PDB file of C-alpha atoms in Angstrom:
ATOM      1  CA  UNK F   1       0.000   0.000   0.000  1.00  0.00           C
ATOM      2  CA  UNK F   2       1.352   3.393  -0.968  1.00  0.00           C
ATOM      3  CA  UNK F   3       1.815   5.708   1.986  1.00  0.00           C
ATOM      4  CA  UNK F   4       0.355   9.212   1.828  1.00  0.00           C
ATOM      5  CA  UNK F   5       2.364  12.323   2.533  1.00  0.00           C
ATOM      6  CA  UNK F   6       0.628  14.882   4.739  1.00  0.00           C
ATOM      7  CA  UNK F   7       1.409  18.526   5.356  1.00  0.00           C
ATOM      8  CA  UNK F   8       0.612  20.150   8.694  1.00  0.00           C
ATOM      9  CA  UNK F   9      -1.442  23.212   7.753  1.00  0.00           C
ATOM     10  CA  UNK F  10      -2.432  26.040  10.087  1.00  0.00           C
ATOM     11  CA  UNK F  11      -6.121  26.519   9.282  1.00  0.00           C
ATOM     12  CA  UNK F  12      -8.040  27.955  12.245  1.00  0.00           C
ATOM     13  CA  UNK F  13      -6.405  31.014  13.781  1.00  0.00           C
ATOM     14  CA  UNK F  14      -6.644  31.720  17.500  1.00  0.00           C
ATOM     15  CA  UNK F  15      -9.422  34.368  17.184  1.00  0.00           C
ATOM     16  CA  UNK F  16     -11.537  31.882  15.196  1.00  0.00           C
ATOM     17  CA  UNK F  17     -11.055  29.191  17.829  1.00  0.00           C
ATOM     18  CA  UNK F  18     -11.856  31.599  20.662  1.00  0.00           C
ATOM     19  CA  UNK F  19     -14.999  32.734  18.823  1.00  0.00           C
ATOM     20  CA  UNK F  20     -16.048  29.108  18.298  1.00  0.00           C
ATOM     21  CA  UNK F  21     -15.779  28.057  21.934  1.00  0.00           C
ATOM     22  CA  UNK F  22     -17.350  31.246  23.289  1.00  0.00           C
ATOM     23  CA  UNK F  23     -20.225  30.579  20.902  1.00  0.00           C
ATOM     24  CA  UNK F  24     -20.525  27.013  22.170  1.00  0.00           C
ATOM     25  CA  UNK F  25     -20.807  28.212  25.767  1.00  0.00           C
ATOM     26  CA  UNK F  26     -23.153  31.084  24.923  1.00  0.00           C
ATOM     27  CA  UNK F  27     -25.559  28.980  22.867  1.00  0.00           C
ATOM     28  CA  UNK F  28     -25.656  26.314  25.581  1.00  0.00           C
ATOM     29  CA  UNK F  29     -26.357  28.818  28.366  1.00  0.00           C
ATOM     30  CA  UNK F  30     -28.833  30.826  26.285  1.00  0.00           C
ATOM     31  CA  UNK F  31     -30.784  27.722  25.274  1.00  0.00           C
ATOM     32  CA  UNK F  32     -31.037  26.368  28.832  1.00  0.00           C
ATOM     33  CA  UNK F  33     -31.972  29.677  30.437  1.00  0.00           C
ATOM     34  CA  UNK F  34     -34.260  30.534  27.524  1.00  0.00           C
ATOM     35  CA  UNK F  35     -36.317  27.374  27.950  1.00  0.00           C
ATOM     36  CA  UNK F  36     -36.578  28.056  31.694  1.00  0.00           C
ATOM     37  CA  UNK F  37     -37.774  31.617  31.006  1.00  0.00           C
ATOM     38  CA  UNK F  38     -40.321  30.438  28.431  1.00  0.00           C
ATOM     39  CA  UNK F  39     -41.740  27.747  30.737  1.00  0.00           C
ATOM     40  CA  UNK F  40     -40.570  28.323  34.321  1.00  0.00           C
ATOM     41  CA  UNK F  41     -41.052  25.426  36.745  1.00  0.00           C
ATOM     42  CA  UNK F  42     -43.279  25.940  39.764  1.00  0.00           C
ATOM     43  CA  UNK F  43     -41.029  25.836  42.821  1.00  0.00           C
ATOM     44  CA  UNK F  44     -42.881  25.876  46.137  1.00  0.00           C
ATOM     45  CA  UNK F  45     -41.029  27.555  48.970  1.00  0.00           C
ATOM     46  CA  UNK F  46     -41.909  29.014  52.340  1.00  0.00           C
ATOM     47  CA  UNK F  47     -39.150  31.610  52.111  1.00  0.00           C
ATOM     48  CA  UNK F  48     -39.765  35.289  51.548  1.00  0.00           C
ATOM     49  CA  UNK F  49     -39.902  36.361  47.898  1.00  0.00           C
ATOM     50  CA  UNK F  50     -36.865  38.608  48.451  1.00  0.00           C
ATOM     51  CA  UNK F  51     -34.881  35.531  49.520  1.00  0.00           C
ATOM     52  CA  UNK F  52     -35.929  33.427  46.546  1.00  0.00           C
ATOM     53  CA  UNK F  53     -34.828  35.347  43.482  1.00  0.00           C
ATOM     54  CA  UNK F  54     -33.809  32.354  41.360  1.00  0.00           C
ATOM     55  CA  UNK F  55     -35.903  33.358  38.328  1.00  0.00           C
ATOM     56  CA  UNK F  56     -34.392  36.828  38.311  1.00  0.00           C
ATOM     57  CA  UNK F  57     -30.961  35.223  38.424  1.00  0.00           C
ATOM     58  CA  UNK F  58     -31.857  33.053  35.421  1.00  0.00           C
ATOM     59  CA  UNK F  59     -32.970  36.128  33.480  1.00  0.00           C
ATOM     60  CA  UNK F  60     -29.798  37.997  34.446  1.00  0.00           C
ATOM     61  CA  UNK F  61     -27.634  35.099  33.203  1.00  0.00           C
ATOM     62  CA  UNK F  62     -29.637  34.971  29.962  1.00  0.00           C
ATOM     63  CA  UNK F  63     -29.330  38.701  29.299  1.00  0.00           C
ATOM     64  CA  UNK F  64     -25.653  38.849  30.274  1.00  0.00           C
ATOM     65  CA  UNK F  65     -24.813  35.903  28.026  1.00  0.00           C
ATOM     66  CA  UNK F  66     -26.764  37.549  25.203  1.00  0.00           C
ATOM     67  CA  UNK F  67     -24.449  40.562  25.371  1.00  0.00           C
ATOM     68  CA  UNK F  68     -21.398  38.278  25.224  1.00  0.00           C
ATOM     69  CA  UNK F  69     -22.921  36.446  22.235  1.00  0.00           C
ATOM     70  CA  UNK F  70     -23.592  39.761  20.465  1.00  0.00           C
ATOM     71  CA  UNK F  71     -20.105  41.239  20.918  1.00  0.00           C
ATOM     72  CA  UNK F  72     -18.508  37.895  20.062  1.00  0.00           C
ATOM     73  CA  UNK F  73     -20.435  37.948  16.786  1.00  0.00           C
ATOM     74  CA  UNK F  74     -19.208  41.480  16.036  1.00  0.00           C
ATOM     75  CA  UNK F  75     -15.605  40.354  16.550  1.00  0.00           C
ATOM     76  CA  UNK F  76     -16.140  37.451  14.142  1.00  0.00           C
ATOM     77  CA  UNK F  77     -17.486  39.850  11.527  1.00  0.00           C
ATOM     78  CA  UNK F  78     -14.304  41.896  11.916  1.00  0.00           C
ATOM     79  CA  UNK F  79     -12.153  38.767  11.569  1.00  0.00           C
ATOM     80  CA  UNK F  80     -13.991  37.881   8.366  1.00  0.00           C
ATOM     81  CA  UNK F  81     -12.027  40.768   6.849  1.00  0.00           C
ATOM     82  CA  UNK F  82      -8.806  40.559   8.919  1.00  0.00           C
ATOM     83  CA  UNK F  83      -8.310  36.784   9.128  1.00  0.00           C
ATOM     84  CA  UNK F  84      -6.591  34.294   6.852  1.00  0.00           C
ATOM     85  CA  UNK F  85      -8.091  32.709   3.729  1.00  0.00           C
ATOM     86  CA  UNK F  86     -10.037  30.133   5.731  1.00  0.00           C
ATOM     87  CA  UNK F  87     -11.694  32.756   7.961  1.00  0.00           C
ATOM     88  CA  UNK F  88     -12.278  35.336   5.222  1.00  0.00           C
ATOM     89  CA  UNK F  89     -15.845  36.118   4.178  1.00  0.00           C
ATOM     90  CA  UNK F  90     -15.090  35.074   0.579  1.00  0.00           C
ATOM     91  CA  UNK F  91     -14.576  31.489   1.786  1.00  0.00           C
ATOM     92  CA  UNK F  92     -18.231  31.319   2.838  1.00  0.00           C
ATOM     93  CA  UNK F  93     -19.883  32.236  -0.458  1.00  0.00           C
ATOM     94  CA  UNK F  94     -19.811  29.785  -3.422  1.00  0.00           C
ATOM     95  CA  UNK F  95     -18.675  32.232  -6.060  1.00  0.00           C
ATOM     96  CA  UNK F  96     -16.291  29.956  -7.932  1.00  0.00           C
ATOM     97  CA  UNK F  97     -17.096  26.955 -10.085  1.00  0.00           C
ATOM     98  CA  UNK F  98     -14.833  24.863  -7.862  1.00  0.00           C
ATOM     99  CA  UNK F  99     -16.920  25.651  -4.799  1.00  0.00           C
ATOM    100  CA  UNK F 100     -20.184  24.912  -6.606  1.00  0.00           C
ATOM    101  CA  UNK F 101     -18.784  21.567  -7.725  1.00  0.00           C
ATOM    102  CA  UNK F 102     -17.773  20.834  -4.160  1.00  0.00           C
ATOM    103  CA  UNK F 103     -21.400  21.276  -3.062  1.00  0.00           C
ATOM    104  CA  UNK F 104     -22.440  18.284  -5.192  1.00  0.00           C
ATOM    105  CA  UNK F 105     -19.584  16.191  -3.812  1.00  0.00           C
ATOM    106  CA  UNK F 106     -20.452  16.972  -0.192  1.00  0.00           C
ATOM    107  CA  UNK F 107     -24.142  16.249  -0.732  1.00  0.00           C
ATOM    108  CA  UNK F 108     -23.221  12.927  -2.317  1.00  0.00           C
ATOM    109  CA  UNK F 109     -20.849  11.872   0.478  1.00  0.00           C
ATOM    110  CA  UNK F 110     -22.407  13.462   3.583  1.00  0.00           C
ATOM    111  CA  UNK F 111     -26.122  13.247   2.762  1.00  0.00           C
ATOM    112  CA  UNK F 112     -26.434  10.250   0.442  1.00  0.00           C
ATOM    113  CA  UNK F 113     -23.466   8.414   2.057  1.00  0.00           C
ATOM    114  CA  UNK F 114     -22.065   7.374  -1.311  1.00  0.00           C
ATOM    115  CA  UNK F 115     -18.451   7.004  -2.412  1.00  0.00           C
ATOM    116  CA  UNK F 116     -16.686   8.508  -5.385  1.00  0.00           C
ATOM    117  CA  UNK F 117     -15.841   6.127  -8.220  1.00  0.00           C
ATOM    118  CA  UNK F 118     -12.408   7.721  -8.388  1.00  0.00           C
ATOM    119  CA  UNK F 119     -10.652   9.199  -5.381  1.00  0.00           C
ATOM    120  CA  UNK F 120      -9.969  12.882  -6.010  1.00  0.00           C
ATOM    121  CA  UNK F 121      -8.246  14.510  -3.031  1.00  0.00           C
ATOM    122  CA  UNK F 122      -9.142  17.939  -4.412  1.00  0.00           C
ATOM    123  CA  UNK F 123     -12.726  17.290  -3.287  1.00  0.00           C
ATOM    124  CA  UNK F 124     -11.546  17.351   0.338  1.00  0.00           C
ATOM    125  CA  UNK F 125     -11.578  20.962   1.482  1.00  0.00           C
ATOM    126  CA  UNK F 126      -8.744  22.314   3.598  1.00  0.00           C
ATOM    127  CA  UNK F 127     -11.045  24.669   5.524  1.00  0.00           C
ATOM    128  CA  UNK F 128     -14.827  24.458   5.435  1.00  0.00           C
ATOM    129  CA  UNK F 129     -16.386  22.580   2.556  1.00  0.00           C
ATOM    130  CA  UNK F 130     -18.889  24.530   0.463  1.00  0.00           C
ATOM    131  CA  UNK F 131     -22.026  23.134   2.114  1.00  0.00           C
ATOM    132  CA  UNK F 132     -20.652  23.858   5.590  1.00  0.00           C
ATOM    133  CA  UNK F 133     -19.724  27.376   4.489  1.00  0.00           C
ATOM    134  CA  UNK F 134     -23.244  28.076   3.220  1.00  0.00           C
ATOM    135  CA  UNK F 135     -24.752  26.611   6.387  1.00  0.00           C
ATOM    136  CA  UNK F 136     -22.642  29.005   8.464  1.00  0.00           C
ATOM    137  CA  UNK F 137     -24.006  31.915   6.447  1.00  0.00           C
ATOM    138  CA  UNK F 138     -27.508  30.654   7.202  1.00  0.00           C
ATOM    139  CA  UNK F 139     -26.616  30.291  10.875  1.00  0.00           C
ATOM    140  CA  UNK F 140     -25.323  33.860  10.899  1.00  0.00           C
ATOM    141  CA  UNK F 141     -28.689  35.056   9.541  1.00  0.00           C
ATOM    142  CA  UNK F 142     -30.481  33.114  12.297  1.00  0.00           C
ATOM    143  CA  UNK F 143     -28.097  34.644  14.859  1.00  0.00           C
ATOM    144  CA  UNK F 144     -29.003  38.125  13.606  1.00  0.00           C
ATOM    145  CA  UNK F 145     -32.696  37.250  14.005  1.00  0.00           C
ATOM    146  CA  UNK F 146     -31.991  36.042  17.554  1.00  0.00           C
ATOM    147  CA  UNK F 147     -30.159  39.263  18.418  1.00  0.00           C
ATOM    148  CA  UNK F 148     -32.862  41.513  16.965  1.00  0.00           C
ATOM    149  CA  UNK F 149     -35.784  39.679  18.584  1.00  0.00           C
ATOM    150  CA  UNK F 150     -33.949  39.132  21.869  1.00  0.00           C
ATOM    151  CA  UNK F 151     -32.927  42.748  22.338  1.00  0.00           C
ATOM    152  CA  UNK F 152     -36.366  43.790  21.084  1.00  0.00           C
ATOM    153  CA  UNK F 153     -37.975  41.877  23.954  1.00  0.00           C
ATOM    154  CA  UNK F 154     -35.407  43.244  26.404  1.00  0.00           C
ATOM    155  CA  UNK F 155     -35.675  46.880  25.289  1.00  0.00           C
ATOM    156  CA  UNK F 156     -38.643  47.834  27.515  1.00  0.00           C
ATOM    157  CA  UNK F 157     -36.888  46.720  30.706  1.00  0.00           C
ATOM    158  CA  UNK F 158     -33.349  47.781  29.814  1.00  0.00           C
ATOM    159  CA  UNK F 159     -31.743  50.984  30.936  1.00  0.00           C
ATOM    160  CA  UNK F 160     -28.889  50.848  28.421  1.00  0.00           C
ATOM    161  CA  UNK F 161     -28.901  52.537  25.035  1.00  0.00           C
ATOM    162  CA  UNK F 162     -27.809  49.407  23.128  1.00  0.00           C
ATOM    163  CA  UNK F 163     -30.975  47.448  23.887  1.00  0.00           C
ATOM    164  CA  UNK F 164     -33.057  50.597  23.364  1.00  0.00           C
ATOM    165  CA  UNK F 165     -31.906  50.638  19.736  1.00  0.00           C
ATOM    166  CA  UNK F 166     -34.183  47.626  19.183  1.00  0.00           C
ATOM    167  CA  UNK F 167     -37.317  49.143  20.712  1.00  0.00           C
ATOM    168  CA  UNK F 168     -38.913  49.216  17.247  1.00  0.00           C
ATOM    169  CA  UNK F 169     -38.962  45.422  16.919  1.00  0.00           C
ATOM    170  CA  UNK F 170     -42.009  44.577  19.080  1.00  0.00           C
ATOM    171  CA  UNK F 171     -44.282  47.250  17.524  1.00  0.00           C
ATOM    172  CA  UNK F 172     -43.183  46.139  14.046  1.00  0.00           C
ATOM    173  CA  UNK F 173     -44.389  42.566  14.658  1.00  0.00           C
ATOM    174  CA  UNK F 174     -47.539  43.615  16.486  1.00  0.00           C
ATOM    175  CA  UNK F 175     -46.630  42.570  20.009  1.00  0.00           C
ATOM    176  CA  UNK F 176     -44.475  40.433  22.262  1.00  0.00           C
ATOM    177  CA  UNK F 177     -46.155  37.149  21.344  1.00  0.00           C
ATOM    178  CA  UNK F 178     -44.959  37.073  17.723  1.00  0.00           C
ATOM    179  CA  UNK F 179     -41.445  38.245  18.632  1.00  0.00           C
ATOM    180  CA  UNK F 180     -41.171  35.576  21.337  1.00  0.00           C
ATOM    181  CA  UNK F 181     -42.387  32.928  18.886  1.00  0.00           C
ATOM    182  CA  UNK F 182     -39.755  33.891  16.314  1.00  0.00           C
ATOM    183  CA  UNK F 183     -37.083  33.971  19.023  1.00  0.00           C
ATOM    184  CA  UNK F 184     -38.136  30.520  20.237  1.00  0.00           C
ATOM    185  CA  UNK F 185     -38.209  28.965  16.746  1.00  0.00           C
ATOM    186  CA  UNK F 186     -34.759  30.366  15.971  1.00  0.00           C
ATOM    187  CA  UNK F 187     -33.449  28.607  19.082  1.00  0.00           C
ATOM    188  CA  UNK F 188     -34.478  25.264  17.603  1.00  0.00           C
ATOM    189  CA  UNK F 189     -32.518  26.082  14.454  1.00  0.00           C
ATOM    190  CA  UNK F 190     -29.413  26.446  16.625  1.00  0.00           C
ATOM    191  CA  UNK F 191     -30.107  23.146  18.369  1.00  0.00           C
ATOM    192  CA  UNK F 192     -30.663  21.312  15.075  1.00  0.00           C
ATOM    193  CA  UNK F 193     -27.536  22.840  13.563  1.00  0.00           C
ATOM    194  CA  UNK F 194     -25.472  21.848  16.611  1.00  0.00           C
ATOM    195  CA  UNK F 195     -26.569  18.203  16.411  1.00  0.00           C
ATOM    196  CA  UNK F 196     -25.760  17.977  12.692  1.00  0.00           C
ATOM    197  CA  UNK F 197     -22.497  19.898  13.112  1.00  0.00           C
ATOM    198  CA  UNK F 198     -21.165  17.647  15.892  1.00  0.00           C
ATOM    199  CA  UNK F 199     -22.099  14.515  13.964  1.00  0.00           C
ATOM    200  CA  UNK F 200     -20.394  15.677  10.748  1.00  0.00           C
ATOM    201  CA  UNK F 201     -17.239  16.838  12.535  1.00  0.00           C
ATOM    202  CA  UNK F 202     -16.719  13.411  14.092  1.00  0.00           C
ATOM    203  CA  UNK F 203     -17.789  11.709  10.838  1.00  0.00           C
ATOM    204  CA  UNK F 204     -15.168  13.554   8.788  1.00  0.00           C
ATOM    205  CA  UNK F 205     -12.561  13.109  11.487  1.00  0.00           C
ATOM    206  CA  UNK F 206     -13.102   9.342  11.297  1.00  0.00           C
ATOM    207  CA  UNK F 207     -13.456   9.223   7.500  1.00  0.00           C
ATOM    208  CA  UNK F 208     -10.565  11.479   6.536  1.00  0.00           C
ATOM    209  CA  UNK F 209      -8.297  11.322   9.599  1.00  0.00           C
ATOM    210  CA  UNK F 210      -7.051  14.877   9.189  1.00  0.00           C
ATOM    211  CA  UNK F 211      -7.527  16.152  12.737  1.00  0.00           C
ATOM    212  CA  UNK F 212     -10.946  17.693  12.205  1.00  0.00           C
ATOM    213  CA  UNK F 213     -11.735  17.707  15.930  1.00  0.00           C
ATOM    214  CA  UNK F 214      -8.294  18.655  17.267  1.00  0.00           C
ATOM    215  CA  UNK F 215      -7.972  21.492  14.740  1.00  0.00           C
ATOM    216  CA  UNK F 216     -10.476  23.560  16.715  1.00  0.00           C
ATOM    217  CA  UNK F 217      -8.163  23.267  19.726  1.00  0.00           C
ATOM    218  CA  UNK F 218      -4.732  23.651  18.129  1.00  0.00           C
ATOM    219  CA  UNK F 219      -5.619  25.206  14.773  1.00  0.00           C
ATOM    220  CA  UNK F 220      -3.792  22.646  12.594  1.00  0.00           C
ATOM    221  CA  UNK F 221      -5.106  20.109  10.095  1.00  0.00           C
ATOM    222  CA  UNK F 222      -3.214  17.457   8.149  1.00  0.00           C
ATOM    223  CA  UNK F 223      -3.667  17.782   4.395  1.00  0.00           C
ATOM    224  CA  UNK F 224      -2.484  15.350   1.729  1.00  0.00           C
ATOM    225  CA  UNK F 225       0.391  16.823  -0.208  1.00  0.00           C
ATOM    226  CA  UNK F 226      -1.355  15.870  -3.474  1.00  0.00           C
ATOM    227  CA  UNK F 227      -4.266  18.103  -2.451  1.00  0.00           C
ATOM    228  CA  UNK F 228      -2.099  21.225  -2.531  1.00  0.00           C
ATOM    229  CA  UNK F 229      -0.255  22.944  -5.323  1.00  0.00           C
ATOM    230  CA  UNK F 230       3.375  23.878  -4.794  1.00  0.00           C
ATOM    231  CA  UNK F 231       2.373  27.516  -4.439  1.00  0.00           C
ATOM    232  CA  UNK F 232      -0.206  26.682  -1.787  1.00  0.00           C
ATOM    233  CA  UNK F 233       2.276  24.568   0.158  1.00  0.00           C
ATOM    234  CA  UNK F 234       4.824  27.365   0.133  1.00  0.00           C
ATOM    235  CA  UNK F 235       2.225  29.950   1.207  1.00  0.00           C
ATOM    236  CA  UNK F 236       0.834  27.806   4.031  1.00  0.00           C
ATOM    237  CA  UNK F 237       4.289  26.881   5.327  1.00  0.00           C
ATOM    238  CA  UNK F 238       5.305  30.542   5.227  1.00  0.00           C
ATOM    239  CA  UNK F 239       2.196  31.497   7.220  1.00  0.00           C
ATOM    240  CA  UNK F 240       2.943  28.846   9.857  1.00  0.00           C
ATOM    241  CA  UNK F 241       6.600  29.896  10.076  1.00  0.00           C
ATOM    242  CA  UNK F 242       5.576  33.516  10.534  1.00  0.00           C
ATOM    243  CA  UNK F 243       3.550  32.497  13.572  1.00  0.00           C
ATOM    244  CA  UNK F 244       6.382  30.466  15.088  1.00  0.00           C
ATOM    245  CA  UNK F 245       9.218  32.818  14.205  1.00  0.00           C
ATOM    246  CA  UNK F 246       7.580  36.106  15.159  1.00  0.00           C
ATOM    247  CA  UNK F 247      10.437  38.198  16.614  1.00  0.00           C
ATOM    248  CA  UNK F 248      10.129  39.001  20.286  1.00  0.00           C
ATOM    249  CA  UNK F 249      12.602  41.892  20.059  1.00  0.00           C
ATOM    250  CA  UNK F 250      12.432  44.866  17.705  1.00  0.00           C
ATOM    251  CA  UNK F 251      14.715  44.477  14.719  1.00  0.00           C
ATOM    252  CA  UNK F 252      17.704  46.788  14.429  1.00  0.00           C
ATOM    253  CA  UNK F 253      17.955  49.028  11.403  1.00  0.00           C
ATOM    254  CA  UNK F 254      21.322  49.845   9.931  1.00  0.00           C
TER     255      UNK F 254
END
C-alpha cells in the first residue's frame, strides 16, 4: 500500500477558535436559560420572595450571556475581513465553479453516504467545505434574528442605550407574542444545527483522519500533499513559520 504524505497546515487562527468556543458556551447557556424563562417550573417555597430570586438570576444570566454572544459575533465579523483565507468572508460564499462543484460532492458523500468512483483529493476541502460554508451563512442570519428579537424583547426593561436601539422590533411585529415565537423557533434552528455539526465533525474526522476535531483546539489540520499545489504549500508553510518565528525583540535598522 502506498503511503500518503501529509502537510501540517495552520487553518483555524486563535481568534476563530476563541470565537467558536465562546459561541458554544453562549448557545448552551442561552438555550437552557431561555427554555426556563419560556416555561418556568413551579417551585414551592416558604421563604420570603426577596430571599428566593432564582428566576431573576436566570434572566440575568440569559441577558448577560446575550451581550457576550452579540459582541462575540461582532468580533467574528471583523475577523472575516482581517483573518486568513479560511476565515475570510469570501470562503463562505460559493462564487467559484470549484466551490459549486464541491457542493455536489459533499451532498453525495455526507447526505447520500455514497463514495466517489475515483478518489480525487481535491474534493476534500482544507477549511470548510462549500455546504458547511453556506450553512454558516444561514446560521449567521439566524443569529441576527436572535439578536434583533432578543434585544427587542429586552428593550422595555433595559436601561442601556444598546438594547433601546431595538425598541422598534415589538411594535413592528404587532406585540411580544410574535417576537417571542420567532425567538423561540430560531433557538431550535441552533439546536438542530449543533446536532448535525457535531455529527459531521466526528464523521469527517473518522473518514478522513485529518484532525478535524483537534484542529479547533490547536488550529492545525493534516492535508495530503497531493491536495495542494506547490504555491499553496509554500504559502501555508510561510504562514505557519511567521507564527512560530515572530520576533520578540524589535529588529535593528542599519
